[in-house]
Short mmCIF file of C-alpha atoms in Angstrom, two decimals:
data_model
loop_
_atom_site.label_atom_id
_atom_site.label_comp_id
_atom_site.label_asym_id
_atom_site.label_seq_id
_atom_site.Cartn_x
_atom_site.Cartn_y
_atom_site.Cartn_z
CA UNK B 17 115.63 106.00 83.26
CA UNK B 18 115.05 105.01 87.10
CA UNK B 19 112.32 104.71 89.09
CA UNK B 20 114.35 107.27 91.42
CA UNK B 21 115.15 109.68 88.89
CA UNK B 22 111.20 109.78 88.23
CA UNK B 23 110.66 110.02 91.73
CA UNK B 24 113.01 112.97 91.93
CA UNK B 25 111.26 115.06 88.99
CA UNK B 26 108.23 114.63 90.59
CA UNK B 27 109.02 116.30 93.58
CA UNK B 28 110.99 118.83 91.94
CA UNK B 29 110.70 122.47 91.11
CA UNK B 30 107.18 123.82 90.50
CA UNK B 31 108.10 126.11 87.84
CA UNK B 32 106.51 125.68 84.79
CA UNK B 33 109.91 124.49 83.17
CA UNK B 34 110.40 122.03 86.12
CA UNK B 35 106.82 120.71 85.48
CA UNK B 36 107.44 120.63 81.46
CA UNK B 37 110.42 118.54 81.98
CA UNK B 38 109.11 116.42 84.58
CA UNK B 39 105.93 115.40 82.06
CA UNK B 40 108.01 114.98 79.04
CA UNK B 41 110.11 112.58 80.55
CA UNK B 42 106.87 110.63 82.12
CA UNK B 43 105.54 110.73 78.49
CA UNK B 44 108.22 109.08 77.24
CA UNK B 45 109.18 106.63 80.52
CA UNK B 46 105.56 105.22 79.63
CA UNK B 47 105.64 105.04 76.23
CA UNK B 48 108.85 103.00 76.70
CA UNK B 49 107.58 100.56 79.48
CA UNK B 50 104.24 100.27 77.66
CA UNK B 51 105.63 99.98 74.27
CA UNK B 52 108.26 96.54 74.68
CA UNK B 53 107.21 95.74 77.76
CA UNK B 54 110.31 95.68 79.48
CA UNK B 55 109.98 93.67 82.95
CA UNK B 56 111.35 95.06 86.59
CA UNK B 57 112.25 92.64 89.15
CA UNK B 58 112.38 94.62 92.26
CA UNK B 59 114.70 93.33 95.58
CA UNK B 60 112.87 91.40 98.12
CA UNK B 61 112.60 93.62 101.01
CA UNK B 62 113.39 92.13 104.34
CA UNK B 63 110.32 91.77 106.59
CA UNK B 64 109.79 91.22 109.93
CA UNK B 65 106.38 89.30 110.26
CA UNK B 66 105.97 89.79 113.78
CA UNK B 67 106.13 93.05 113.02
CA UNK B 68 103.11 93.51 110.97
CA UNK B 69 99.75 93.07 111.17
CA UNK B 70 97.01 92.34 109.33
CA UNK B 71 94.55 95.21 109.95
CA UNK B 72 91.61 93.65 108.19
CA UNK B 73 91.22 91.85 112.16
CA UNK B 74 91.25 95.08 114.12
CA UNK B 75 88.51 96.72 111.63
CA UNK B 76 85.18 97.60 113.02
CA UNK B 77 82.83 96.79 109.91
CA UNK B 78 81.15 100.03 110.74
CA UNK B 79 83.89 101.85 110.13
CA UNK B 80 85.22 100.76 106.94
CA UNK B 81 83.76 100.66 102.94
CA UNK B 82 84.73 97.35 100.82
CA UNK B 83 85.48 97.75 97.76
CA UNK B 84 86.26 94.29 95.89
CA UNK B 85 87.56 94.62 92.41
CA UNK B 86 88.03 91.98 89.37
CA UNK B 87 89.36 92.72 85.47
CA UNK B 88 88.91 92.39 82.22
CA UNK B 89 85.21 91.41 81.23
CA UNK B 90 84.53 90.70 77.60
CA UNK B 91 80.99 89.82 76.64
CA UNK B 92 81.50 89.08 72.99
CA UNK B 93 83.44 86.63 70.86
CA UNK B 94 83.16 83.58 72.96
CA UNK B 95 81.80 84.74 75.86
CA UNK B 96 78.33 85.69 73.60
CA UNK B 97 78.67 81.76 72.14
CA UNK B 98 78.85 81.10 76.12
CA UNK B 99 75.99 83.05 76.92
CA UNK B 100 73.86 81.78 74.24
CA UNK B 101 74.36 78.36 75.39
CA UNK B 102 73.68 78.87 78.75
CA UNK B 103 70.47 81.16 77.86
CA UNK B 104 69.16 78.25 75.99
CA UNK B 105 69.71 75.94 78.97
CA UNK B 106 67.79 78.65 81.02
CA UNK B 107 64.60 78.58 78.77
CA UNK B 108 64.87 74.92 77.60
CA UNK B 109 66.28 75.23 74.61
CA UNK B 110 65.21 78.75 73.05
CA UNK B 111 68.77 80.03 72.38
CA UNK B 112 68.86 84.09 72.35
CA UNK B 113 72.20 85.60 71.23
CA UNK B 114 70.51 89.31 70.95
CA UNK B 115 69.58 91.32 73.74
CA UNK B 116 66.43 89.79 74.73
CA UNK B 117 65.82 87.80 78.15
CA UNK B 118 67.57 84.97 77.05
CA UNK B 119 70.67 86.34 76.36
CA UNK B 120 70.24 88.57 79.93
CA UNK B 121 69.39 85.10 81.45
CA UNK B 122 72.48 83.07 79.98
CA UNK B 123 74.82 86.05 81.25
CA UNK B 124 73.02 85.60 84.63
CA UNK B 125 73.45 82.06 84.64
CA UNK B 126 77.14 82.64 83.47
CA UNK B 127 77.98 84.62 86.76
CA UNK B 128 76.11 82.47 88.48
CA UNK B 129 79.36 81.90 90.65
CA UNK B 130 80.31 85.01 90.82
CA UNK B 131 77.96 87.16 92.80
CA UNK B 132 79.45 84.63 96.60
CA UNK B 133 82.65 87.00 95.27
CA UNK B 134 80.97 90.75 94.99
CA UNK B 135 78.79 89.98 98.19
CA UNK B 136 79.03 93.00 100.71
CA UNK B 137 80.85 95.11 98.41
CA UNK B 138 79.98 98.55 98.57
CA UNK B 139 82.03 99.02 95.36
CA UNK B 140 82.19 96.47 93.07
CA UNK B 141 84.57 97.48 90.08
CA UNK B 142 85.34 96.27 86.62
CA UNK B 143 87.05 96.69 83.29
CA UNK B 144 84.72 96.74 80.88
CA UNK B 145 86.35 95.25 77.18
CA UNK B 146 83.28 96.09 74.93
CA UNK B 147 80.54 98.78 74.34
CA UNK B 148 77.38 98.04 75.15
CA UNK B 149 75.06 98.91 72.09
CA UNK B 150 72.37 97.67 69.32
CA UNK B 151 74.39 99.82 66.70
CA UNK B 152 77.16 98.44 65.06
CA UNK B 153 79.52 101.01 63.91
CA UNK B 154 82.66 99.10 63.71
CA UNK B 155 86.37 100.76 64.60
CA UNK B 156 88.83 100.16 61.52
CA UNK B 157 91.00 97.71 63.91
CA UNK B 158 91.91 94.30 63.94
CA UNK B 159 89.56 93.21 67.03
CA UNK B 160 86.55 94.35 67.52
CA UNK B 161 83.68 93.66 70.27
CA UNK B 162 80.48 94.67 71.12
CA UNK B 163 78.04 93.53 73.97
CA UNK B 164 74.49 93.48 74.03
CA UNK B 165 72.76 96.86 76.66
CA UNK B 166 70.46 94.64 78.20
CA UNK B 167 73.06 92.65 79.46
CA UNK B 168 74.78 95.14 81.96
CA UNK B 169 71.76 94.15 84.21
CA UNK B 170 72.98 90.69 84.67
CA UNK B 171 76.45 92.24 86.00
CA UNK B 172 74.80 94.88 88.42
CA UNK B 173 72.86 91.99 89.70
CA UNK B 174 75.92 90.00 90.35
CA UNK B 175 77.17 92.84 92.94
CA UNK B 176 79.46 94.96 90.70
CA UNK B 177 78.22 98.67 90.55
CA UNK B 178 81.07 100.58 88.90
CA UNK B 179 82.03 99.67 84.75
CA UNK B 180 85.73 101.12 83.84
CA UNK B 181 85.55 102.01 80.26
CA UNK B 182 88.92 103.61 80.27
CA UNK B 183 90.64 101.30 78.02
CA UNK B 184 91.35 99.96 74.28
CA UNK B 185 88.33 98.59 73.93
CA UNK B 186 85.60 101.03 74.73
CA UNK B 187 85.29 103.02 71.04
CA UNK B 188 85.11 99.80 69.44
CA UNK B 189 81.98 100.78 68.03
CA UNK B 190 82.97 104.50 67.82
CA UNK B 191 82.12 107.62 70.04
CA UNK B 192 78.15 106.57 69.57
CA UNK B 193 78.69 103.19 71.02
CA UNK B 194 80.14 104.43 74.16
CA UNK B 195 77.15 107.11 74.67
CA UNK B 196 75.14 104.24 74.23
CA UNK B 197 77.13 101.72 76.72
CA UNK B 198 77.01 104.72 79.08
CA UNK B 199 73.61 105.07 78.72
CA UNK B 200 73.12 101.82 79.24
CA UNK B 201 75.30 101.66 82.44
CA UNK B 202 73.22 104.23 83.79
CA UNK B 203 69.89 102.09 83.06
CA UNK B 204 71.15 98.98 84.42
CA UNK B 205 71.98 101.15 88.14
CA UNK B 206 75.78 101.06 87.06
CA UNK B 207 78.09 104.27 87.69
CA UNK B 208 81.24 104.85 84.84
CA UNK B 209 84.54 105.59 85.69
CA UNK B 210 86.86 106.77 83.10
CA UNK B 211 84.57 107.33 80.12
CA UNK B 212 82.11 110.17 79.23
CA UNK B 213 79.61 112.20 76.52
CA UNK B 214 83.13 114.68 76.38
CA UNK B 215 86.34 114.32 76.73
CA UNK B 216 85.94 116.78 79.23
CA UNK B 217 83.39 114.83 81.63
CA UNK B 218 85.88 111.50 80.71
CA UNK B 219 88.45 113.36 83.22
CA UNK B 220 86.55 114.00 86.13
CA UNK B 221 86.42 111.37 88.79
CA UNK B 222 83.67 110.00 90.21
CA UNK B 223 82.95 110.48 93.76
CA UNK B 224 81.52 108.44 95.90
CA UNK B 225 79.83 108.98 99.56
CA UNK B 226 79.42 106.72 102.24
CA UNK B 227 77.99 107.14 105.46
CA UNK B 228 79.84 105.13 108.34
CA UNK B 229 77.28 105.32 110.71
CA UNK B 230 75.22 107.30 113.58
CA UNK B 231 78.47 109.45 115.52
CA UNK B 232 81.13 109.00 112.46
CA UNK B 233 82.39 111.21 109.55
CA UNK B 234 81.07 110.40 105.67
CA UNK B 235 83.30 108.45 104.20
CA UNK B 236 84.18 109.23 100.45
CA UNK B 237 86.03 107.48 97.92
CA UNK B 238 87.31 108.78 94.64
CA UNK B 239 87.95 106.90 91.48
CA UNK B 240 89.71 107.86 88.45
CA UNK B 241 90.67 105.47 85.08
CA UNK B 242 93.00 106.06 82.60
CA UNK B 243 93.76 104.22 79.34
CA UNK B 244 97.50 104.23 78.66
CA UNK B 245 97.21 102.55 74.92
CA UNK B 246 96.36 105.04 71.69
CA UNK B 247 92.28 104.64 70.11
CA UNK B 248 92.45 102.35 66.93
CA UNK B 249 90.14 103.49 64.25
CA UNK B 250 88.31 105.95 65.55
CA UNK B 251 88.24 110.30 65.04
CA UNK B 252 88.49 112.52 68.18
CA UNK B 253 85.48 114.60 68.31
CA UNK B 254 85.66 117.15 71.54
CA UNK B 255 82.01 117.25 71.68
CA UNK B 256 81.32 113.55 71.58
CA UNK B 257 81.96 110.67 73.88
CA UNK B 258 85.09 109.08 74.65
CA UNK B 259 87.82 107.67 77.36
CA UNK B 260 90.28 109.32 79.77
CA UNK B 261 93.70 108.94 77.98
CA UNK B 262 96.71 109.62 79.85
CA UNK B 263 97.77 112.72 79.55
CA UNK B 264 101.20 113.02 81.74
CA UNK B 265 100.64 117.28 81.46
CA UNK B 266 97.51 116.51 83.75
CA UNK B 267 97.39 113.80 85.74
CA UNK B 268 99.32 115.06 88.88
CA UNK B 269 96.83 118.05 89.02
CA UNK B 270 93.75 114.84 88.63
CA UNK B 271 94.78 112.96 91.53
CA UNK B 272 95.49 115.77 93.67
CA UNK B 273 92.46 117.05 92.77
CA UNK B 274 90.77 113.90 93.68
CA UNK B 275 92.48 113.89 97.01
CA UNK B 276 91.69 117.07 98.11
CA UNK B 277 87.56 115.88 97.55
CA UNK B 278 87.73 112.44 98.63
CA UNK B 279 89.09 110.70 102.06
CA UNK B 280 90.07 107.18 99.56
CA UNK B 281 91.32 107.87 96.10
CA UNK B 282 91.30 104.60 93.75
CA UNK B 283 93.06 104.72 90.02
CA UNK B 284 92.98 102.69 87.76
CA UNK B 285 95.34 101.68 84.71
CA UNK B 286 94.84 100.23 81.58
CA UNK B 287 98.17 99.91 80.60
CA UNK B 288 101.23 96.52 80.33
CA UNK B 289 102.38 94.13 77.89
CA UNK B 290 99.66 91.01 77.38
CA UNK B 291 100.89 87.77 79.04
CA UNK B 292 103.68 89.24 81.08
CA UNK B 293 103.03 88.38 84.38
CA UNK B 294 105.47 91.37 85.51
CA UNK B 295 105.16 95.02 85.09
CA UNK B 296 107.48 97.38 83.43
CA UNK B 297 109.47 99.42 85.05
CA UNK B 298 107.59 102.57 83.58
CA UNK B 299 104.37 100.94 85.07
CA UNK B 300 106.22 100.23 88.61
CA UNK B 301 106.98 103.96 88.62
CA UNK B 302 103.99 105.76 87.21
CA UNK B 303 102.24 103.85 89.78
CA UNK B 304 104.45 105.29 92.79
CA UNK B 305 103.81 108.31 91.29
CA UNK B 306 100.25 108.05 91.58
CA UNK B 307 100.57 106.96 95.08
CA UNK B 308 102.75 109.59 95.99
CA UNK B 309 100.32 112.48 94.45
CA UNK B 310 97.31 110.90 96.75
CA UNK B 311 96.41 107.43 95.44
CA UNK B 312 95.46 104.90 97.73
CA UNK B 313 94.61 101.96 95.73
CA UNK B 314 96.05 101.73 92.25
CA UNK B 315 94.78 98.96 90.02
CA UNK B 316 95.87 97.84 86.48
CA UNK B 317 94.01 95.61 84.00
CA UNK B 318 95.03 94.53 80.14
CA UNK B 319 97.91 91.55 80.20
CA UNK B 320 94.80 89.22 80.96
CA UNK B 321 97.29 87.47 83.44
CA UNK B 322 97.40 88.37 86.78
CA UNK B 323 100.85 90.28 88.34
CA UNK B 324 102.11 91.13 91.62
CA UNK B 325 100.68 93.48 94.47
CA UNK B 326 102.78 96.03 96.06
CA UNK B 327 102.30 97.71 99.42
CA UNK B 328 104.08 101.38 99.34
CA UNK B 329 104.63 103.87 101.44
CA UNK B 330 103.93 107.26 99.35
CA UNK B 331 106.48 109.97 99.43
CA UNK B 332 105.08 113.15 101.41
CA UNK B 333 102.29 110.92 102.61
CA UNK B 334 101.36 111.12 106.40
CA UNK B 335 103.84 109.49 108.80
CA UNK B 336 102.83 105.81 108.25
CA UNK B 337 100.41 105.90 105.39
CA UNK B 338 100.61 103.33 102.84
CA UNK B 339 98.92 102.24 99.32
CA UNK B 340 98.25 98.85 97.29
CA UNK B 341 98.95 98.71 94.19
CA UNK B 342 97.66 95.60 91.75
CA UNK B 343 99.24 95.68 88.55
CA UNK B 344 97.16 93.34 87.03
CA UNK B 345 94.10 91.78 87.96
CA UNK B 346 93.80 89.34 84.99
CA UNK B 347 90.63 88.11 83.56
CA UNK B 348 87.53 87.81 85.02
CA UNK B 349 84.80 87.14 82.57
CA UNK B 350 86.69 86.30 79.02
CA UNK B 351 87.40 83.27 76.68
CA UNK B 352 91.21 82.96 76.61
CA UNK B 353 91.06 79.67 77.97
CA UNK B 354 92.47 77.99 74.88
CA UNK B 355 94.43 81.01 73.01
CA UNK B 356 97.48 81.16 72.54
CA UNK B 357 97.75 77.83 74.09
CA UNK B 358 101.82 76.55 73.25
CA UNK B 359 102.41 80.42 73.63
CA UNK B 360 101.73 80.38 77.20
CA UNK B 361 100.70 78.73 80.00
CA UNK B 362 97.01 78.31 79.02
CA UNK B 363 95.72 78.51 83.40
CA UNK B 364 97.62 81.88 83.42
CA UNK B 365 94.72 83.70 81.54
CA UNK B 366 92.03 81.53 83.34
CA UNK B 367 93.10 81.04 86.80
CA UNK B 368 92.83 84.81 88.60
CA UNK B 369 91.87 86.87 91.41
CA UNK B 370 89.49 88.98 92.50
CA UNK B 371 90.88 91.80 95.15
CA UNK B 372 88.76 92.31 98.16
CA UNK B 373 90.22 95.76 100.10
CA UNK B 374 89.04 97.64 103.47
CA UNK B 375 89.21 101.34 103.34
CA UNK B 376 88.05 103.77 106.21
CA UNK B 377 89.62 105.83 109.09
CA UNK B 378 92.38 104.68 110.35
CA UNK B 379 92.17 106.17 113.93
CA UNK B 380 88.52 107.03 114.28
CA UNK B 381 87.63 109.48 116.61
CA UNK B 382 91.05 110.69 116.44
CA UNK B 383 92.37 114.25 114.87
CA UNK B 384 92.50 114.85 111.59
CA UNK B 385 96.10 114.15 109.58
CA UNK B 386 97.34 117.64 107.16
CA UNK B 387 98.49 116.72 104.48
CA UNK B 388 101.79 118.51 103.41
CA UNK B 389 99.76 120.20 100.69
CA UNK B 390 98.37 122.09 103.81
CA UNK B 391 94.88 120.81 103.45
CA UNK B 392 93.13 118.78 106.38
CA UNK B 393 92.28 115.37 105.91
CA UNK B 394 89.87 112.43 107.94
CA UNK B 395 92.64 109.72 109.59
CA UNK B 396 91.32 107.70 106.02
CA UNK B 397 92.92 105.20 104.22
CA UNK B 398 94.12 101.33 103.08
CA UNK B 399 93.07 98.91 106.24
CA UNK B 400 93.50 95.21 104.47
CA UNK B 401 93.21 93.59 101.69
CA UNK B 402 92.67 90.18 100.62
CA UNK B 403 93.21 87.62 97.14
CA UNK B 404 90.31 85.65 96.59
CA UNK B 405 91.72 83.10 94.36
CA UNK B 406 89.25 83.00 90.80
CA UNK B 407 88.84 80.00 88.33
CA UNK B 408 87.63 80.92 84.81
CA UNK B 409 85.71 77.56 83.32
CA UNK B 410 83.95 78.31 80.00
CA UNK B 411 84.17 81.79 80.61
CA UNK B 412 82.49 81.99 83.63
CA UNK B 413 84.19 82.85 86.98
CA UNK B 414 83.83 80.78 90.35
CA UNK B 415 85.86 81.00 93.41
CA UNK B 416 88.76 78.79 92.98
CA UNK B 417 89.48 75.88 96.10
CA UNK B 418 91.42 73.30 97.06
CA UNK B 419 94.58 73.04 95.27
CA UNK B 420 93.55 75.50 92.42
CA UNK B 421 92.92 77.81 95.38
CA UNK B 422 96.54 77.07 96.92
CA UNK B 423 98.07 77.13 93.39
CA UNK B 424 96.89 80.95 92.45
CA UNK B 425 97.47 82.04 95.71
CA UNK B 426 100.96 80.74 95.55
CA UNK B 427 101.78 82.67 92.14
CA UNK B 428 100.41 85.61 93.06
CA UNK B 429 102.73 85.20 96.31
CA UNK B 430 105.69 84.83 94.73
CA UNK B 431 104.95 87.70 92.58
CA UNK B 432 104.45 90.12 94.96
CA UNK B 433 107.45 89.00 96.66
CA UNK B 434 109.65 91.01 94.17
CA UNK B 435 108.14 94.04 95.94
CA UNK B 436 108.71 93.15 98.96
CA UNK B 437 105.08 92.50 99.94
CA UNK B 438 104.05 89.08 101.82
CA UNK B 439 101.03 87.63 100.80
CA UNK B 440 99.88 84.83 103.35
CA UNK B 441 98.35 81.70 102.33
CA UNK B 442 94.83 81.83 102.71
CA UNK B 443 94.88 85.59 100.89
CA UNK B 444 95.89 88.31 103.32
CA UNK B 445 97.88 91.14 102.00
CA UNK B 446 100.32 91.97 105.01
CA UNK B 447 99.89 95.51 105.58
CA UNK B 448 103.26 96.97 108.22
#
């Protein structure tokens, strides 16, 4: 099945059989993808660089909202052996493993590095592997993690403000853990995206409202999260908590929904085969599908290696518009550095990214853009984005430099090559 064919059925009929065939055959594109992980290389697009421009120069910093976004972040397994060590360091030698200050100091010591890389972020996003909870109800699955509560104050203190719980990982300790890591979230002065106390409230997206300044429109930016892998272990209970699955019957109808609310809309995808460094082709076009039904930023977490970025220009979009699209952001906070080692290449799960992106109005002051859904949009979208190369060393993150620095830059370069996009060498996503 081509990414063209899926392209077509998406723009096709509106009848209910149109729309029936349209989401069967996206169910089953992205159960195939997802399933064997079948990799896409895409044709390097011809570029002229004097042709572009890096819009993250012409930006007025009153007139955009940064969001900077990392992946996965596990807070169990190693990373709690990790944070007990570096808790005990913190309070000479009193190791604290549980949820007490200890443990809340070793994490804070742990990400120590990390908050230089979530400075100035007015959204600081990232996939959460673990529930957060004192109860341990264990899933019937093979792996199976859970993170102290107190502990999600040591991240919002490092800058990030928004947990996604929309993956494989979140019910680990059933539908009670994730009221509790929700809960918890809440406690610490973290926002949820893709996770709720229904199914129901799992779906909505979570909007978010910035004001640009004395003279200047609110700016507001939607995200929605969707885990593309089946819950292990666990029963479905509608009236208890849980993730957003995707559901291929409703997510059009989400992101349009979201657009229609919100000037930015970010998704993200928990989705991919683990240690491919490229997507499947179900992935490639699910995510120009979500582009093309209003997504400006689509980001992708799970392969715990990092992937390409694409810049694309969404189908029915306004007259110039374009989206980024990360298909994996790797690890961020995690222990991988010696599994699988012989498998792989042991830096590829430790050496990373995080994904610093400018979104605002694109012609401020200027009229407002209608959409070809009829409905009248702010001049809002993608302005720049940059890769801020990321070194995981005993499970804590720090800004990579020198040649690590050039050395993840460079792979993620050459990845995002196969799409066509250019990404300098100090980190700047060229946006035409």
């Amino acid at each position: 099945m081509t990414g063209a064919l899926t392209r077509a059925l998406a723009r096709g009929s509106g009848s209910p059989a149109g729309r029936g065939l349209r989401t069967s055959m996206m169910a089953a594109i992205v159960t195939l993808g997802v399933g064997i992980g079948i990799v896409v290389a895409r044709p390097v697009v011809g570029r002229d660089v004097g042709a572009v421009r890096n819009l993250r120069a012409a930006r007025s910093a009153r007139e955009t909202v940064t969001i900077v976004a990392a992946g996965d972040v596990l807070l169990d397994r190693g990373v709690r052996k990790a944070i007990a060590g570096s808790g005990a360091r913190a309070s000479n030698g009193a190791s604290d493993t549980g949820g007490g200050a200890g443990g809340r100091d070793g994490l804070r010591a742990l990400l120590s590095g990390a908050r230089q890389l979530f400075g100035g972020a007015d959204i600081g996003l990232v996939n959460l592997e673990c529930p957060a909870t004192t109860v341990a109800a264990p899933a019937a699955k093979r792996f199976v993690f859970r993170a102290e509560p107190e502990w999600l104050h040591s991240l919002r203190e490092t800058g990030i403000t928004d947990l996604c719980l929309a993956n494989n990982h979140a019910l680990d300790q059933g539908p009670g853990g994730l009221g509790d890591t929700i809960d918890a979230a809440l406690q610490a002065g973290l926002r949820v995206v893709g996770a709720g106390h229904t199914p129901a409230a799992a779906r909505l997206p979570q909007i978010r409202r910035f004001d640009l300044g004395p003279g200047e429109p609110e700016l507001t930016v939607a995200l929605l999260a969707y885990n593309l892998f089946p819950q292990e272990g666990v029963v479905f209970d509608p009236q208890r908590p849980w993730v957003c699955f995707f559901d291929p019957e409703t997510i059009r109808d989400e992101i349009e929904t979201a657009r229609r609310a919100a000037g930015v809309v970010v998704v993200s995808f928990h989705w991919g085969k683990e240690f491919s460094s490229v997507p499947g082709p179900a992935q490639v076009d699910l995510a120009h599908l979500a582009c093309d039904w209003g997504a400006n930023v689509v980001l992708g977490h799970h392969p715990h290696v990092v992937q390409g970025i694409e810049v694309y220009h969404p189908n029915g979009g306004p007259p110039g518009s374009t989206s980024l699209i990360a298909y994996s952001l790797g690890n961020f906070v995690f222990d991988q550095g010696g599994v699988r080692a012989g498998v792989i290449d042991v830096a590829s799960t430790s050496e990373t990214f995080v994904l610093k992106i400018e979104v605002g109005c694109l012609n401020v002051g200027g009229p407002a853009t209608r959409r070809t859904d009829g409905a009248e949009n702010e001049s809002t979208g993608l302005l720049g984005a940059e890769v801020i190369p990321v070194v995981i060393d005993g499970c804590s993150p720090v800004a990579a430099s020198g040649e690590n620095a050039t050395r993840i830059i460079q792979r993620i370069a050459a990845l995002s090559r196969a799409f066509g996009t250019f990404v300098s060498a100090d980190g700047c996503v060229w946006i035409p």
